[in-house]
mmCIF file of C-alpha atoms in Angstrom:
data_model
loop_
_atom_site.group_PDB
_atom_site.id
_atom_site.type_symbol
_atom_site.label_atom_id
_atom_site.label_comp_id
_atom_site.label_asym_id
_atom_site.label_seq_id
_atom_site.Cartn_x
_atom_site.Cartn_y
_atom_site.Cartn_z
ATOM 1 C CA UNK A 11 0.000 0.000 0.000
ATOM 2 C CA UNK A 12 2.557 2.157 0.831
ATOM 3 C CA UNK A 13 4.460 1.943 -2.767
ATOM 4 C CA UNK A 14 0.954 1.992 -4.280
ATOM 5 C CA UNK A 15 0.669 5.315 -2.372
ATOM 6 C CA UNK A 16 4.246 6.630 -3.475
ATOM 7 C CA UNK A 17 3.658 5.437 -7.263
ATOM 8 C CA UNK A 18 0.242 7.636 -6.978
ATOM 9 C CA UNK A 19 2.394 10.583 -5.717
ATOM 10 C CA UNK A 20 4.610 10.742 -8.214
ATOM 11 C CA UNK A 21 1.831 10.665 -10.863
ATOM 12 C CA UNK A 22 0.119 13.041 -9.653
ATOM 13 C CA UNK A 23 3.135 15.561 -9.308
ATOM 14 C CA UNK A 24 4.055 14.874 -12.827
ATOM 15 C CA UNK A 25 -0.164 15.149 -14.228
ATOM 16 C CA UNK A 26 -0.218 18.664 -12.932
ATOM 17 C CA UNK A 27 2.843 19.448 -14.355
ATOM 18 C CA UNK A 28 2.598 18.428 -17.657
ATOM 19 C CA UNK A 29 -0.948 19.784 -17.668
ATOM 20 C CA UNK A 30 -1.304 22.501 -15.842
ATOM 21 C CA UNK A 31 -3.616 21.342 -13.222
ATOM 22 C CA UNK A 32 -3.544 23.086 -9.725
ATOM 23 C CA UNK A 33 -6.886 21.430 -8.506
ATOM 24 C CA UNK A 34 -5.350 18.194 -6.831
ATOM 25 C CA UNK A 35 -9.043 17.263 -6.718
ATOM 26 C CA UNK A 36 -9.264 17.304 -10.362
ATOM 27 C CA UNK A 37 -5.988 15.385 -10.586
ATOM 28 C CA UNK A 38 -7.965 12.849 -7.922
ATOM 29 C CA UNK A 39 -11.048 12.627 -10.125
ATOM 30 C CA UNK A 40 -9.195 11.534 -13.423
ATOM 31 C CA UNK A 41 -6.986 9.045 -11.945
ATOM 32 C CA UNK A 42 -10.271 7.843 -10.244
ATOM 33 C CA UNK A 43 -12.091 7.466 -13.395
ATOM 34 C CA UNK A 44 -9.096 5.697 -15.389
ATOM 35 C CA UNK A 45 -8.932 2.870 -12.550
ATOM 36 C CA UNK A 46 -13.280 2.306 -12.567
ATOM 37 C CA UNK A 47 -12.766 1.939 -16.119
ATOM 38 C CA UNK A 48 -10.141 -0.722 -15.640
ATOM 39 C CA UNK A 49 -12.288 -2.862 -13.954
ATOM 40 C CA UNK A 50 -14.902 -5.623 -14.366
ATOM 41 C CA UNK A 51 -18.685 -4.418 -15.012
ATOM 42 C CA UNK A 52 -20.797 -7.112 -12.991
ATOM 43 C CA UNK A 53 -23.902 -7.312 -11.397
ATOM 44 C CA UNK A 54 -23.578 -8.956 -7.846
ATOM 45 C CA UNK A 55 -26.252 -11.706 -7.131
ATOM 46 C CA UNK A 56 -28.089 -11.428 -3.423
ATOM 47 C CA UNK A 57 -28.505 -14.938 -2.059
ATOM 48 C CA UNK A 58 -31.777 -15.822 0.085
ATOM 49 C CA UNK A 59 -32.974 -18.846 2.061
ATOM 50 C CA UNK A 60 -35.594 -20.407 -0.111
ATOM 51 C CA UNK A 61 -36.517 -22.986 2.321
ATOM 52 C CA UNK A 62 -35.148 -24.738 5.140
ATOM 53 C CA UNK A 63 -33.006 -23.663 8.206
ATOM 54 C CA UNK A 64 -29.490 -24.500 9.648
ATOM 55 C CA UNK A 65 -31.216 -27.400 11.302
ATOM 56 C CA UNK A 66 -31.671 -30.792 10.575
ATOM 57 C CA UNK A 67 -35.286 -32.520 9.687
ATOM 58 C CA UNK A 68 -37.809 -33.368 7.192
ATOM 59 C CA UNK A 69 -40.740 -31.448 7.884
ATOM 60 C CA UNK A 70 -42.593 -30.225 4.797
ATOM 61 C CA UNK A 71 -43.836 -26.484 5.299
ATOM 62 C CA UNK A 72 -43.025 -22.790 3.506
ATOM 63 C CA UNK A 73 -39.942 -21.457 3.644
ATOM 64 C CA UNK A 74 -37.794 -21.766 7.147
ATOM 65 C CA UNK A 75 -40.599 -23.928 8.215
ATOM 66 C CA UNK A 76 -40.179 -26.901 6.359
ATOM 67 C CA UNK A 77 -36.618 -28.908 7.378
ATOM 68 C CA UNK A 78 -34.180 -31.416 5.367
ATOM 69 C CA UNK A 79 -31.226 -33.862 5.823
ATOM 70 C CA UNK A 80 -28.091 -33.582 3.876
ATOM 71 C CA UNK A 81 -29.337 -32.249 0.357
ATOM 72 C CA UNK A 82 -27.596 -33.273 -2.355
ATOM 73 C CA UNK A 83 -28.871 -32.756 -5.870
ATOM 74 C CA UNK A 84 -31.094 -29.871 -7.180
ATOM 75 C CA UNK A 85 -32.814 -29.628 -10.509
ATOM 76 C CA UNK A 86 -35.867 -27.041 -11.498
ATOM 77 C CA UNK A 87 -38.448 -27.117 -14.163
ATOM 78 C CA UNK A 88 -39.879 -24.538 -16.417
ATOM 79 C CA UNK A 89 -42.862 -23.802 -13.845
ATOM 80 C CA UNK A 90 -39.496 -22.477 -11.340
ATOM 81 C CA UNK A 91 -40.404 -25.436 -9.036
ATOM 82 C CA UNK A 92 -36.878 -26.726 -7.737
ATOM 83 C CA UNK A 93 -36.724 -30.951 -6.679
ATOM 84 C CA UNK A 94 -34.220 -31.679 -3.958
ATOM 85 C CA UNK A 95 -32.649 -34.843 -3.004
ATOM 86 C CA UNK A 96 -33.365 -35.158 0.179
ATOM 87 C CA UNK A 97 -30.675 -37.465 1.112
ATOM 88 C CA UNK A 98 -30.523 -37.757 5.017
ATOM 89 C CA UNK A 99 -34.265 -38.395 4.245
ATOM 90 C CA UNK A 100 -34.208 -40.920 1.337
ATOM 91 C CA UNK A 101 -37.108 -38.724 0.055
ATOM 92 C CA UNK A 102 -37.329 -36.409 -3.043
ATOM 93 C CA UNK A 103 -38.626 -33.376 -2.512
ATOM 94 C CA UNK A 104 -40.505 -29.857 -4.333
ATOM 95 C CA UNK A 105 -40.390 -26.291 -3.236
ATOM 96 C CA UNK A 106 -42.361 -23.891 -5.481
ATOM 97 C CA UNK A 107 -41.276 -20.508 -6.296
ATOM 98 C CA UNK A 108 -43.521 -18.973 -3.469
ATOM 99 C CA UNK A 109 -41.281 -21.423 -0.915
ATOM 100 C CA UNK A 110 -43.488 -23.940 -0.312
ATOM 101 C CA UNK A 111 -42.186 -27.319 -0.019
ATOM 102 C CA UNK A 112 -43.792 -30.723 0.186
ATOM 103 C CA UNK A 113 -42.272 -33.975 -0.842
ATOM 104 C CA UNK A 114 -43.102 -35.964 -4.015
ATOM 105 C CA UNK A 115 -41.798 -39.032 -3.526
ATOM 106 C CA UNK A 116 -40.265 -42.036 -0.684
ATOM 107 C CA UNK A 117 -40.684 -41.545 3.941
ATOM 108 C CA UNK A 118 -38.460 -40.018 5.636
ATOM 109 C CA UNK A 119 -36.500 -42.207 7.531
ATOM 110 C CA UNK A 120 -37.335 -45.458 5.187
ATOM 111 C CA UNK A 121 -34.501 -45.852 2.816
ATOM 112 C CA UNK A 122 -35.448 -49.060 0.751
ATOM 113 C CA UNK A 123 -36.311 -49.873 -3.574
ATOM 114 C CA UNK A 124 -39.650 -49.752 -3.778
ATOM 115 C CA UNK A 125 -41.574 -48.446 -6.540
ATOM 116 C CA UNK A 126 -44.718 -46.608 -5.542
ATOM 117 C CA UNK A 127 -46.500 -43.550 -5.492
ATOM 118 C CA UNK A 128 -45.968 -40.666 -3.450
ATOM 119 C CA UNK A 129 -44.693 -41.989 0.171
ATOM 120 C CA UNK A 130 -45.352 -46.003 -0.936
ATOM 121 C CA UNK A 131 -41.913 -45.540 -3.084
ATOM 122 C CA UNK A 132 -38.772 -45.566 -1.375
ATOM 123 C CA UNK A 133 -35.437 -44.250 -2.320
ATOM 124 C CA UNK A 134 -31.936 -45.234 -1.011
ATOM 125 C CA UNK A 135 -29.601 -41.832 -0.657
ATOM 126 C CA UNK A 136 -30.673 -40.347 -3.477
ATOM 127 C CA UNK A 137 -28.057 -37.929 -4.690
ATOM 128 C CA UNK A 138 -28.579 -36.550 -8.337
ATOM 129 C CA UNK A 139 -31.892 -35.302 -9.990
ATOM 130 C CA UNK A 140 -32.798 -34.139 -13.170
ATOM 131 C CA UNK A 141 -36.204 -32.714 -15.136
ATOM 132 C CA UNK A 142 -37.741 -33.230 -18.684
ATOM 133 C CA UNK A 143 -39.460 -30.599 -20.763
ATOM 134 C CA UNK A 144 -42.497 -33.510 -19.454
ATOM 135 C CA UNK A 145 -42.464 -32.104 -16.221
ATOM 136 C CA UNK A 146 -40.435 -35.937 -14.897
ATOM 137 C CA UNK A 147 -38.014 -35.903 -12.568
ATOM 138 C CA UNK A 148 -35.278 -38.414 -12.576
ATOM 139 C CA UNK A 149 -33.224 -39.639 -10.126
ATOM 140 C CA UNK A 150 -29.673 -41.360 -9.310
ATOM 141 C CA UNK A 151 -30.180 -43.940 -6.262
ATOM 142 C CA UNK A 152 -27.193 -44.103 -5.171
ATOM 143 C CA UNK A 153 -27.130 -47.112 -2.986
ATOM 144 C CA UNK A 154 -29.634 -48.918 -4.658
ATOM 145 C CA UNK A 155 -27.777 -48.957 -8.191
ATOM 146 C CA UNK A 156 -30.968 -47.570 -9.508
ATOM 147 C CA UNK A 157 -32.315 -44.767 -11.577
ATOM 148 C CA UNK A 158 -35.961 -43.774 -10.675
ATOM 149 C CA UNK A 159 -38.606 -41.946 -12.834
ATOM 150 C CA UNK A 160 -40.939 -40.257 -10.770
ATOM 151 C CA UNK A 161 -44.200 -38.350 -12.959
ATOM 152 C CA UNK A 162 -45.335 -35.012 -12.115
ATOM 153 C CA UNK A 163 -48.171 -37.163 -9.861
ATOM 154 C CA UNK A 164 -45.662 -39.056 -8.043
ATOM 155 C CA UNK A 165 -45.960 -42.106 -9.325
ATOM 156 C CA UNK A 166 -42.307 -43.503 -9.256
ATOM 157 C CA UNK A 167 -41.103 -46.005 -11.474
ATOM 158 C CA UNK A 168 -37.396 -47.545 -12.050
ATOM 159 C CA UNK A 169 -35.762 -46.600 -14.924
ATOM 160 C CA UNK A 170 -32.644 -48.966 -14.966
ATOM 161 C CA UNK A 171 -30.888 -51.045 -13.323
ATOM 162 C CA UNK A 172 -32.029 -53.779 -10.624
ATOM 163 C CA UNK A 173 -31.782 -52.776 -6.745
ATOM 164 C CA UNK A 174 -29.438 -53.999 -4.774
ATOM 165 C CA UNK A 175 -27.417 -55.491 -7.510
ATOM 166 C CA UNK A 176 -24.406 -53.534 -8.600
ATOM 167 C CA UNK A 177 -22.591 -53.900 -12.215
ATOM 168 C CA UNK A 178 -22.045 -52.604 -15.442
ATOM 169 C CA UNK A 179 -23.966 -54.273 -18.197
ATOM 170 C CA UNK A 180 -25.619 -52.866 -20.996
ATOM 171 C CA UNK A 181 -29.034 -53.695 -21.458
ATOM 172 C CA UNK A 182 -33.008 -52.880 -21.045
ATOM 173 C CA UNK A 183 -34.505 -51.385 -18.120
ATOM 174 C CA UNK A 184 -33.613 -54.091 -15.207
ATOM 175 C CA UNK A 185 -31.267 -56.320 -17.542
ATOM 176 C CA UNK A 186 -28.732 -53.294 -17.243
ATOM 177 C CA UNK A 187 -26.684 -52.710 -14.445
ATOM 178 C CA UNK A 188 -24.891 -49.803 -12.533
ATOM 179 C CA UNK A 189 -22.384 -49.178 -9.967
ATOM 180 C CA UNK A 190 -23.399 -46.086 -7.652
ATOM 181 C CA UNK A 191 -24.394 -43.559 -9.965
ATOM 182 C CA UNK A 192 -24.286 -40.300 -8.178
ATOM 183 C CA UNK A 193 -25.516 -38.020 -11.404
ATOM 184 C CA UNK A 194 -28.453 -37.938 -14.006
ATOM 185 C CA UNK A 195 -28.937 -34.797 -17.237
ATOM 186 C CA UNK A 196 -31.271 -35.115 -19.556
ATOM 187 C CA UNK A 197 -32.108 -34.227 -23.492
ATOM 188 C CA UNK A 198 -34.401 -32.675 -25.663
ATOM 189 C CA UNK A 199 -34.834 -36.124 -26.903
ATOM 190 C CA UNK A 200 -35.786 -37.339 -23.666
ATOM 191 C CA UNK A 201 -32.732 -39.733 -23.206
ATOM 192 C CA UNK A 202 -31.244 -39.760 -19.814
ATOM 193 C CA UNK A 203 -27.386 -39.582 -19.038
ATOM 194 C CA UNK A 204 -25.547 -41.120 -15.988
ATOM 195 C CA UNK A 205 -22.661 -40.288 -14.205
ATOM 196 C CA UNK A 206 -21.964 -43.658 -13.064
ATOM 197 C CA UNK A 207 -19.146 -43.482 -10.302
ATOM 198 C CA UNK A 208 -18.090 -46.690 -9.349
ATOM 199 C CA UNK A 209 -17.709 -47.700 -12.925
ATOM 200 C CA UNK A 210 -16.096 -44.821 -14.069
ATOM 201 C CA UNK A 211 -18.636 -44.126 -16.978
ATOM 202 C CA UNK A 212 -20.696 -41.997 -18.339
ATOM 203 C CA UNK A 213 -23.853 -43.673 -19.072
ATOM 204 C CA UNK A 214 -27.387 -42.982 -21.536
ATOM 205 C CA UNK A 215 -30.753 -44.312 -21.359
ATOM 206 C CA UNK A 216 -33.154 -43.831 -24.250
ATOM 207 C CA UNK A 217 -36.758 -43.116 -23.618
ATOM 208 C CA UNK A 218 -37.696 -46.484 -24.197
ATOM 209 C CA UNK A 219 -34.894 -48.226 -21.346
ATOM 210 C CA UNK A 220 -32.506 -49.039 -23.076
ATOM 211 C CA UNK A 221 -29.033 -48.467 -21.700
ATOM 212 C CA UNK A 222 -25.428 -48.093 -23.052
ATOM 213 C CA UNK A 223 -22.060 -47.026 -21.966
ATOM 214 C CA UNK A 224 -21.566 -43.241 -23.569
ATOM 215 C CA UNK A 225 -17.954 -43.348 -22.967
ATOM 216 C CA UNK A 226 -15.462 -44.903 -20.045
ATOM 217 C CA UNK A 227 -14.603 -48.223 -19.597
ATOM 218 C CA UNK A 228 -16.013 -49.744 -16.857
ATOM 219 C CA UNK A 229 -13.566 -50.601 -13.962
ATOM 220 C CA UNK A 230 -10.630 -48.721 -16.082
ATOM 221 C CA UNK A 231 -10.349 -45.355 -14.103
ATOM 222 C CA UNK A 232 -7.612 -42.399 -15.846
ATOM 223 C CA UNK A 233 -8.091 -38.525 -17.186
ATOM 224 C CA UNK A 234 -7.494 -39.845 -20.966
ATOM 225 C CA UNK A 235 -9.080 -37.949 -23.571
ATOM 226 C CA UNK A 236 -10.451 -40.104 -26.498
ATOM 227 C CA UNK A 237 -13.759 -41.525 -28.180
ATOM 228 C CA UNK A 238 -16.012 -44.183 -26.511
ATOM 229 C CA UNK A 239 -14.614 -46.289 -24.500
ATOM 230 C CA UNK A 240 -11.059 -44.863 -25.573
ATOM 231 C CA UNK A 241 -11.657 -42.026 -22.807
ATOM 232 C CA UNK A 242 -11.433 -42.582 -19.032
ATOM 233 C CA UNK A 243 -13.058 -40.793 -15.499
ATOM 234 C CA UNK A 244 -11.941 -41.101 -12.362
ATOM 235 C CA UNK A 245 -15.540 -41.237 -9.715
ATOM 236 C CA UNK A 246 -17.736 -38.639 -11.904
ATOM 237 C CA UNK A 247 -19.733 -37.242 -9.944
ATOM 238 C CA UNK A 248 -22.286 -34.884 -12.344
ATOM 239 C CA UNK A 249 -23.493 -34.676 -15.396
ATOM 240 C CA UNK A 250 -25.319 -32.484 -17.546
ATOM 241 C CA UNK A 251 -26.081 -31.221 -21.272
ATOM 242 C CA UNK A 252 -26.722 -28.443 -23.569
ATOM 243 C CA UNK A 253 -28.723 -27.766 -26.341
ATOM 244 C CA UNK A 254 -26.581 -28.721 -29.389
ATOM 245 C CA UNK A 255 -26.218 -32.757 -27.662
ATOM 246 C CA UNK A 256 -22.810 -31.836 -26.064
ATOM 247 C CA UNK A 257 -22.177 -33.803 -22.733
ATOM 248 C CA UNK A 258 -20.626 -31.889 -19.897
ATOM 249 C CA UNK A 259 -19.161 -33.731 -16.708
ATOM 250 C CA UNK A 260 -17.951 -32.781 -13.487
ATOM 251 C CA UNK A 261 -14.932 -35.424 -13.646
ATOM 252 C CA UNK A 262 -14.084 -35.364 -9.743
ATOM 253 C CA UNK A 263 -10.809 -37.566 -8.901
ATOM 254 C CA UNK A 264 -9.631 -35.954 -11.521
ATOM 255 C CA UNK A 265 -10.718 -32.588 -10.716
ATOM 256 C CA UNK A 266 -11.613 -31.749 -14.063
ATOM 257 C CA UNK A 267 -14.575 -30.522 -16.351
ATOM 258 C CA UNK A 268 -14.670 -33.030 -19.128
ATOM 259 C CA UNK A 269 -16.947 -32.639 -22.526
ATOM 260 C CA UNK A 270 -18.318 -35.075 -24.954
ATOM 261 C CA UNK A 271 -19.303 -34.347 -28.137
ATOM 262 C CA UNK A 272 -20.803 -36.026 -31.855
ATOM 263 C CA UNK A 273 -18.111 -36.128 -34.054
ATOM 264 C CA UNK A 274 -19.328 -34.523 -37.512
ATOM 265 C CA UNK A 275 -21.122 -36.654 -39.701
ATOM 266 C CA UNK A 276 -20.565 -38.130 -42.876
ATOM 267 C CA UNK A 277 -22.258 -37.286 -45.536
ATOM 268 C CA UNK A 278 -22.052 -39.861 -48.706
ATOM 269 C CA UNK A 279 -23.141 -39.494 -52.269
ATOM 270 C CA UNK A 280 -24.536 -42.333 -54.414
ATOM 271 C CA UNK A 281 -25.487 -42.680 -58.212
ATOM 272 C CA UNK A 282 -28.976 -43.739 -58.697
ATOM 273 C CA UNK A 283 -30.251 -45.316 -61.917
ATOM 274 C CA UNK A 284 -29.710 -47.009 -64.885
ATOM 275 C CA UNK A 285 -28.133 -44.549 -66.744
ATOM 276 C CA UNK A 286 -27.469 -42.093 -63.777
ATOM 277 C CA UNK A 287 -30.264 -39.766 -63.452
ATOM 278 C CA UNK A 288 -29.959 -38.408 -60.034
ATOM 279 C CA UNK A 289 -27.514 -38.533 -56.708
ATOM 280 C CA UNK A 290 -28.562 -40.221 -53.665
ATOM 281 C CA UNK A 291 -27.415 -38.385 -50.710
ATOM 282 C CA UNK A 292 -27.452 -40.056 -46.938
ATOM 283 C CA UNK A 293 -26.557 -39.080 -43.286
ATOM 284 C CA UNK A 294 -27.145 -40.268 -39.934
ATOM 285 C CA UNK A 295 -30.576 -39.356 -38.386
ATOM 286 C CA UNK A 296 -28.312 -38.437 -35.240
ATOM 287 C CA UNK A 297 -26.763 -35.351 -36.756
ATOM 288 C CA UNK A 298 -28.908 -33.340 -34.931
ATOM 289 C CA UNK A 299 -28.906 -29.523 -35.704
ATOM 290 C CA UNK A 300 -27.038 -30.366 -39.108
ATOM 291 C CA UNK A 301 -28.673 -29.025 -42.856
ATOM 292 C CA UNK A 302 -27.777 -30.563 -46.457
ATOM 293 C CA UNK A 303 -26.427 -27.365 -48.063
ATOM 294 C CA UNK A 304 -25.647 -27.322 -51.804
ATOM 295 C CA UNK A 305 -23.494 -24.423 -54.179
ATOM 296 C CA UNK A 306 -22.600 -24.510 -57.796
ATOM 297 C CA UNK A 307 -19.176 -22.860 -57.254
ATOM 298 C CA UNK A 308 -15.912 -23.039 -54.430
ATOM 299 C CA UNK A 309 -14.419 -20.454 -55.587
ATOM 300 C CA UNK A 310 -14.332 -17.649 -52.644
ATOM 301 C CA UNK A 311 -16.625 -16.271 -51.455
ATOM 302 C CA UNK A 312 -18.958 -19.553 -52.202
ATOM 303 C CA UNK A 313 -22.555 -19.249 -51.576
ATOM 304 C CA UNK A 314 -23.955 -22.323 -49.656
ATOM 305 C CA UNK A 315 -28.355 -22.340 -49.931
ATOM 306 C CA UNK A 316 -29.992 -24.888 -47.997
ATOM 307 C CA UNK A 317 -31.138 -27.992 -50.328
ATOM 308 C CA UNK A 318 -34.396 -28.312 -51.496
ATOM 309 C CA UNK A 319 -36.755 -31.054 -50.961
ATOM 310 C CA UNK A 320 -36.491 -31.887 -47.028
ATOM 311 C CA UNK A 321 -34.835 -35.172 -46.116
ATOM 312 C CA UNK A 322 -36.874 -38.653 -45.666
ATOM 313 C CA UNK A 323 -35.620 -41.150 -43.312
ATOM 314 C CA UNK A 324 -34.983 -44.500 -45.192
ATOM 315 C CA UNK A 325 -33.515 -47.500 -43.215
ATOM 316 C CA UNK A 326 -32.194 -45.412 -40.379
ATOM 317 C CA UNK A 327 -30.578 -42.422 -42.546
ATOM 318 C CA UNK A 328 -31.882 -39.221 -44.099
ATOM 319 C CA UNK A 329 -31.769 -39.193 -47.563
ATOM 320 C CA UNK A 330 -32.188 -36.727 -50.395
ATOM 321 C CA UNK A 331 -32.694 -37.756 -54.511
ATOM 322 C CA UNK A 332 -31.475 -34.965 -56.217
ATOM 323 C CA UNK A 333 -31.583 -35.159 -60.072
ATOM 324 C CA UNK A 334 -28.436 -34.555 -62.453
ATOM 325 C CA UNK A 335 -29.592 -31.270 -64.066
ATOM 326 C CA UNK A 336 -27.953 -28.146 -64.924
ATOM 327 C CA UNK A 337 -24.244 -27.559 -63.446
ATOM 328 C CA UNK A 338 -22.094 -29.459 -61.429
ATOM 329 C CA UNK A 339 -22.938 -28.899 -57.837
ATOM 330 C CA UNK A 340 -21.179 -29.632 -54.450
ATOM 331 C CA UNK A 341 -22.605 -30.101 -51.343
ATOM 332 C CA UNK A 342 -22.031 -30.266 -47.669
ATOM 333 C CA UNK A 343 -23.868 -30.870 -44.622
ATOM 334 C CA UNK A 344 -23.593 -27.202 -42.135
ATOM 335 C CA UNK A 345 -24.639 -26.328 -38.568
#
């Protein structure tokens, strides 16, 4: 402080000189305003207490009336309700935006695998939740090896896995197996992904069960970047996505934020007929976000227009039949 102070001296001594300033105020003032403008523009957020208190419990209730027991996951939907997982209480619960907070699923104080609705399901130390644009909230059972579906009336259902029985299989519904997955995201497609800890994997589950290993190996734990099972986590903990399919996950022995992506998608060209009298063009139905694009000319600046009809999905890819007319034409498939 006291160089800081000495530096500021000197400054000022040689502003007035070489300006002609004899207000030291004035000096003051345009130092001050050359240091605000130096620094970072933010808005600070102010933190409340939506519900709960610095106690422990599991009373439902509005706002510092209503208690829980080691939270551990939090996930909202597009109505601004938040879900909780209650994990002291094996019990999931709901606070609306006005604070008021009941609990949607399991009994506090009854860990256990049953599927149910309301308090007739029970959870096991639930840790990570997750919403669809459904209004469904999943969950990662922890100690159960489970992930739950639970509807916007409670009714809870498992998604995967078998209770109690701990392993990494791919598979349908209960034929697939995890090893205490602590995180769940979810999709615009409605597929579900897993941070499954034990196994070192990240995990997805389609909307209709079925279950396969995203990337990891399972029981082969490292920080390698790669593809599929090329790439390896060390206990991930969370998991979550974004709009454009990417995979983000919170990689925690190795302290790191890892992120998964589609790699770009091949686009191939066919003859069709006998002679040729058109191109077949194909891509995978995955390529989400992606457009067949078309020009007549590379040469810089090209102009790319999207290509005319819209695909059809034939035996798994979209396809366009464009017919050889008119001059030669290139094409490309853009995000």
């Amino acid at each position: 402080m006291k160089e800081l102070n000495m530096q500021n001296s000197r400054l000022t001594t040689k502003l007035r000189s070489a300006l002609g300033f004899e207000s030291l105020a004035f000096v003051y003032a345009f130092l001050l305003a050359g240091s605000l403008g130096a620094q970072s523009v933010y808005t600070p957020y102010t933190f409340t207490t939506l519900a709960g208190q610095a106690s422990i419990g599991s009373a439902d209730g509005t706002g510092s009336a209503a208690r829980f027991y080691d939270p551990r996951g939090l996930a909202t939907d597009s109505s601004g309700n938040v879900y909780v997982a209650d994990r002291g209480n094996y019990t999931i619960r709901k606070i609306t935006s006005a604070g008021v907070v009941t609990t949607l699923a399991g009994l506090a104080g009854n860990p256990g695998s049953a599927d149910g609705t309301g308090s007739a399901a029970r959870f096991y130390e639930p840790y990570g939740v997750a919403t669809d644009s459904s209004g469904n909230v999943y969950v990662a059972d922890i100690y159960n090896s489970t992930i739950r579906k639970i509807t916007p009336a409670g009714v809870v259902t498992t998604l995967a896995g078998l209770a109690g029985s701990q392993g990494s299989a791919d598979g349908t519904g209960s034929a697939a197996r995890f090893n205490y997955p602590q995180g769940v995201g979810t999709d615009s497609s409605g597929n579900v992904y897993v941070a499954d800890s034990n196994n070192h994997t990240i995990r997805k589950i389609t909307p209709a069960r079925v279950v396969t290993t995203l990337a990891g190996l399972a029981g082969s734990f490292g920080s390698a970047d790669g593809t599929g099972s090329a790439a390896r986590f060390y206990f991930p903990y969370g998991v979550a996505t974004d709009s454009s399919g990417n995979v983000y996950v919170a990689d925690t022995g190795n302290n790191t934020i890892r992120k998964g992506f589609l790699p770009p998608p091949q686009l191939t060209i066919l003859l069709s007929g006998v002679p040729p009298s058109g191109i077949v063009l194909t891509w995978p139905t995955n390529a989400v976000g992606y457009t067949l694009q078309s020009t007549t000319n590379l040469v810089s600046p090209a102009v790319w227009a999207t290509n005319s009809p819209a695909p059809v999905v034939i035996a798994g890819q979209n396809t366009v039949t464009n017919p050889i007319t008119g001059p030669q034409q290139f094409f490309r498939l853009a995000q």
